Structure formats: C-alpha cells, structure tokens
C-alpha cells in the first residue's frame, strides 16, 4: 500500500495546475498518477488557444466574456462558475506568462489574441497553433521545479471511500503489472474527456476513454449533463483529426459544392465564427441536402478554404494545420482548400462538481474535461477549455490542501485491492468469444448514428439498447496477452469497459432530455424548452447497478435566458 496526502489522477493541464497549487504547501506528500507520460497528455494536442478578456486587440471585459460563454452554453452553464472563471482568466494567463509560456505576441510585445467562435471580440491568447503543447511543457517544467512526485504509466482502476469520505484508490503499475492500493486524504480526478467513445471519427487521443467518470459512476458519484457531446465542425475528411477553429478565426471560409459560403444561411452575422454546435449542424445539413462533396471512397465533406490568407499568414499562424493537411489529406492549404467534416471532440458533461471541484464524496475532486462544474453548459466555446482546466485545477488544488488540514486517513480495506485483482483475473480467464476491436467499432457506429449531431427518440433508444447489448457481450472479452509488463491488451480492455459505462449515460441523458439545446439537437423536439429543461441532468448508479436520472437547477445570476442568435 502506498500513502500520500493528495493523489491527482491525470497529468494534463488540469492535473498539473492542481499539482502546482498543492506544491505551494510544503510538507504535504502529493503524487500525480498518469497512464501516459505527462507531456503526452491530451492537453498537448490543443491548438487554437485560451480565452481571457485581456483586451489587447479590442476593448473587452470579464463580464462580456461571461455573457458570451453563457450564451454559447445555450444558457445551461452555471453563471456563478462562469463569472468566476472569466474573472480569473487574466490572472492565470499572467501567471503562465511569468512561468515562461511562449505566447504569440503583438508588435508592441503584448500577448496576441485571435477571434474564436461565439466570442464578441478577439479574446483567444495563443502560441501559433500549438498552444496546448507549450502549455503542457511549461506546466510540467514547473512541476519538476517544485518537486512534484509523478507515478508515470500507472493506470487508476477504482475509487475507495467509506460512503462519506475518500480513502484513496486502486491502480495498476503498468511497468510491473502489480495492483496497488493508494491511501490518500484527498483525490483529484483530472482524467480528461471521453470522445473516444466515437472511436472511428474523433479528434481525441486514444486515451480519452472516460476512465474518471466511469470510476466515479461505479463509486456512486453522480455524473452531470452527459448527453452533451461537442462535435467540432472541422475534422479532416478521412481521420477526424482536428483543424483548429483558429483557422476560421484567422479568416478561413467554409465552402459547399456550389461554391457558396453557406454559413450565410445559418449565422449571417457571425458566419464561420458562430458557435460549434451551430456550424457542425450547418455542415451536416449542407451534406444531407446534397450540397456537399463526395469522394471516390464515399467520404462526404465540405471545404475549409484558407488560400486567401496567403502563404505568410498560414506559415506564421497555422503551421501545424498545414502539416496535418499535407500529411493526412495530401493537400497544401496554401494551394488548395482542405476537405473537412465534423468530428467528435469534447465532453461538456462529466463528474458533477461545485465551483471548487468538490464532488458528493468529501475529499474527492474532479477538474478539467472529466468534470462538470458547469461552465460550458450545452455547448463549449472554443478556447474556454484550456481556461477551465487551469482555473478549476488551481481552485481545486487549493481547496484540497485546505480541506485535509487536521483530518486523518479514512480506513482503506485491503480487500479492495483483492477485488480489483479478481476483476482483472476474470478478464484473463474469460471464454473470449467476443473481440475488442469488433465491439469498439460497433459502439462507435451506434453512438454516431443514435447519439451524434442529430438525434431522435427512435435513434437514441436503438443506441441505448445496443450499448446495453454490447455491455453484456463485453463480459466475454478476453485478455490474451499474459505479460505483466506494459500489457496494452489489458489496458485497452479496461478502457473499453469504461467507455461502455460512460456511453450508456450519454444515451440515457439524451433520451430523457426532450428538447434541443446546444449540442443536443433532437429532430423530434427541435426547440429549446426552458420551462421543462432549464436544468442539469444528473445520472447516478444505484446499489442495484441501475442508472437513475434526476435533475438539478441551473444557477442564474446576471444573464436571463434569451433566444440565441448569431
Ligand atoms: C485536437 C484538440 C484541440 C483542442 N484545442 C483546444 C484549444 O485550442 N483551446 C481549448 O480551450 N481547448 C482545446 N481543446 C480541448 C482541451 O485541449 C481539453 O479539453 C483539455 O486539454 C483537457 O485537459 P485535461 O487536463 O482535463 O485532460 P487531458 O489533457 O486529456 O489529460 C488527461 C490525463 O489523465 C490521465 N488519465 C486518464 N485516465 C487515466 C487513468 N485511468 N489512470 C491514470 N491516468 C489517467 C492521462 O494520462 C492524462 O495525463 C482541444 C481538444 C482537442 C482534442
């Protein structure tokens, strides 16, 4: 058994910022546990930037940032949390600037800011199109500087608590295969998003499998607003790899097969810089109504045209996008438009927390994409996730340190480690009549069809039934590789089991929310219904293993719900 005061699960931006905050308190034993090496965390893939009302390019204020965020969320975000995030934004940007984060600059030396979807002003601070990469490197450097301890390539399995307080967790050391109990007075989950459920077409890293929300669910901790999954408008045609919103922020056009800038029909004012839910639906509508392109492999798409930006701007501001387009589509955006289609991208829903990152179990926190504060409501604005992870990582880290003062460890039964051992042993001993790759593809297909960009009662029900069928069939999955060291067969099986649990909550939430709001667009209930559904969905697992849905009010402070027009 290992013992720490605080364990942070996840070394993306959320986990590392929380770790930095805890490292201010000397004498505490803190560990960051992560299944991938920290600088391979998914935050490193973030391209376009991070929002803060610095007003370096145009007059701006945290209040305007908050309004845009709440409107972007289709009024489902909790406004007290949004206001807190937007007020703290300039402070965290300066904090990271002082850590040495190499932001792109204006000619007078101040941090540059670019326009992003749904924002009234250029508010997105960036480092070319590699913002997440430099952020992750900078935060990791700082963690090393302040002596944060890392358990690299460890996989968290389950949470242990006594019904009231957290006792710690179980995890497997991927290098040795040993299953270990880790006692802790506080645990902060920062395990990232779960869009890998849409396996075949997503911008997400392989590891974004919803491990945190699945662990929380199994531990009886509720999940919030799981039906809201963001589909980013511009994934590359074949792979779904992301082309940042920054490309449209720099002035890129979306063009259909008739050569039209079709966004004029959907968002005449904001055009390509309308929020993501709206632009994704617009692209899909163009394709469904026959105004898209189709290639010889049957891929349907529209074009993102950057040619008019010119060589210099593309090389300076969007160098990674150019490389990705050349490598994965064989298209140089300086010369030709890029074929794109929406891709599963971001999880608005997650572990239910308050604005300090606290969950229903004392001492258990969730921050970043695995949590739901909620600051993104039904639709996240681009540039607000990198902000969310650092702001709430910081807040939760501080709160965790304060909350454990004077508190002793809760008893951690050894049997919990044995139970996990048995669960894993069963995977080696199963009959193996089902195949992981087959089930993963089936899950991806059914989720994309039934709980994708457009949804209906019939499709959602089909998806839910199929997810439950896959869950049963998954009991016959076998881990064939018996090696103890870096058993990727075992890890992928555990991740898949987590994805199924989370997928079921997405479909269930989607079924229960009989309205269209943000990214949840129901063809059978096309309107937003504030009277019945201006509330968060909450899903928890009962002791009988059944999922139960309840509702929680939305916090409204300054911005009364209004029609969302762009
Ligand atoms: C391609 C792309 C581009 C993006 N660009 C932007 C952008 O420009 N601006 C913006 O605001 N947002 C952007 N986003 C969203 C943003 O990058 C993410 O929401 C954010 O980085 C998530 O950070 P995180 O700290 O919550 O998790 P992550 O960075 O995903 O880190 C998760 C961590 O959890 C660990 N982990 C997970 N499960 C386990 C387990 N079982 N055991 C142990 N460790 C575990 C992983 O090892 C990892 O260290 C983008 C997203 C994508 C996909």
Short mmCIF file of C-alpha atoms in Angstrom, two decimals, residues 2 17-18 39 50 53-54 77 83 125 213 223 285 288-289 339 409 513:
data_model
loop_
_atom_site.label_atom_id
_atom_site.label_comp_id
_atom_site.label_asym_id
_atom_site.label_seq_id
_atom_site.Cartn_x
_atom_site.Cartn_y
_atom_site.Cartn_z
CA UNK A 2 1.29 3.49 -0.90
CA UNK A 17 -2.19 23.05 -12.40
CA UNK A 18 -3.77 21.38 -9.38
CA UNK A 39 3.82 15.53 -21.71
CA UNK A 50 -7.03 30.02 -24.41
CA UNK A 53 -10.50 39.23 -21.57
CA UNK A 54 -7.12 40.96 -21.74
CA UNK A 77 -23.95 26.87 -17.72
CA UNK A 83 -18.24 34.56 -13.78
CA UNK A 125 -4.46 34.03 -26.49
CA UNK A 213 -16.35 9.40 -14.94
CA UNK A 223 -22.41 12.49 -13.43
CA UNK A 285 -27.32 19.93 -43.25
CA UNK A 288 -27.65 15.88 -46.14
CA UNK A 289 -29.36 18.26 -48.58
CA UNK A 339 -11.74 18.73 -47.04
CA UNK A 409 -6.83 9.00 6.80
CA UNK A 513 -33.80 15.50 -22.42
#
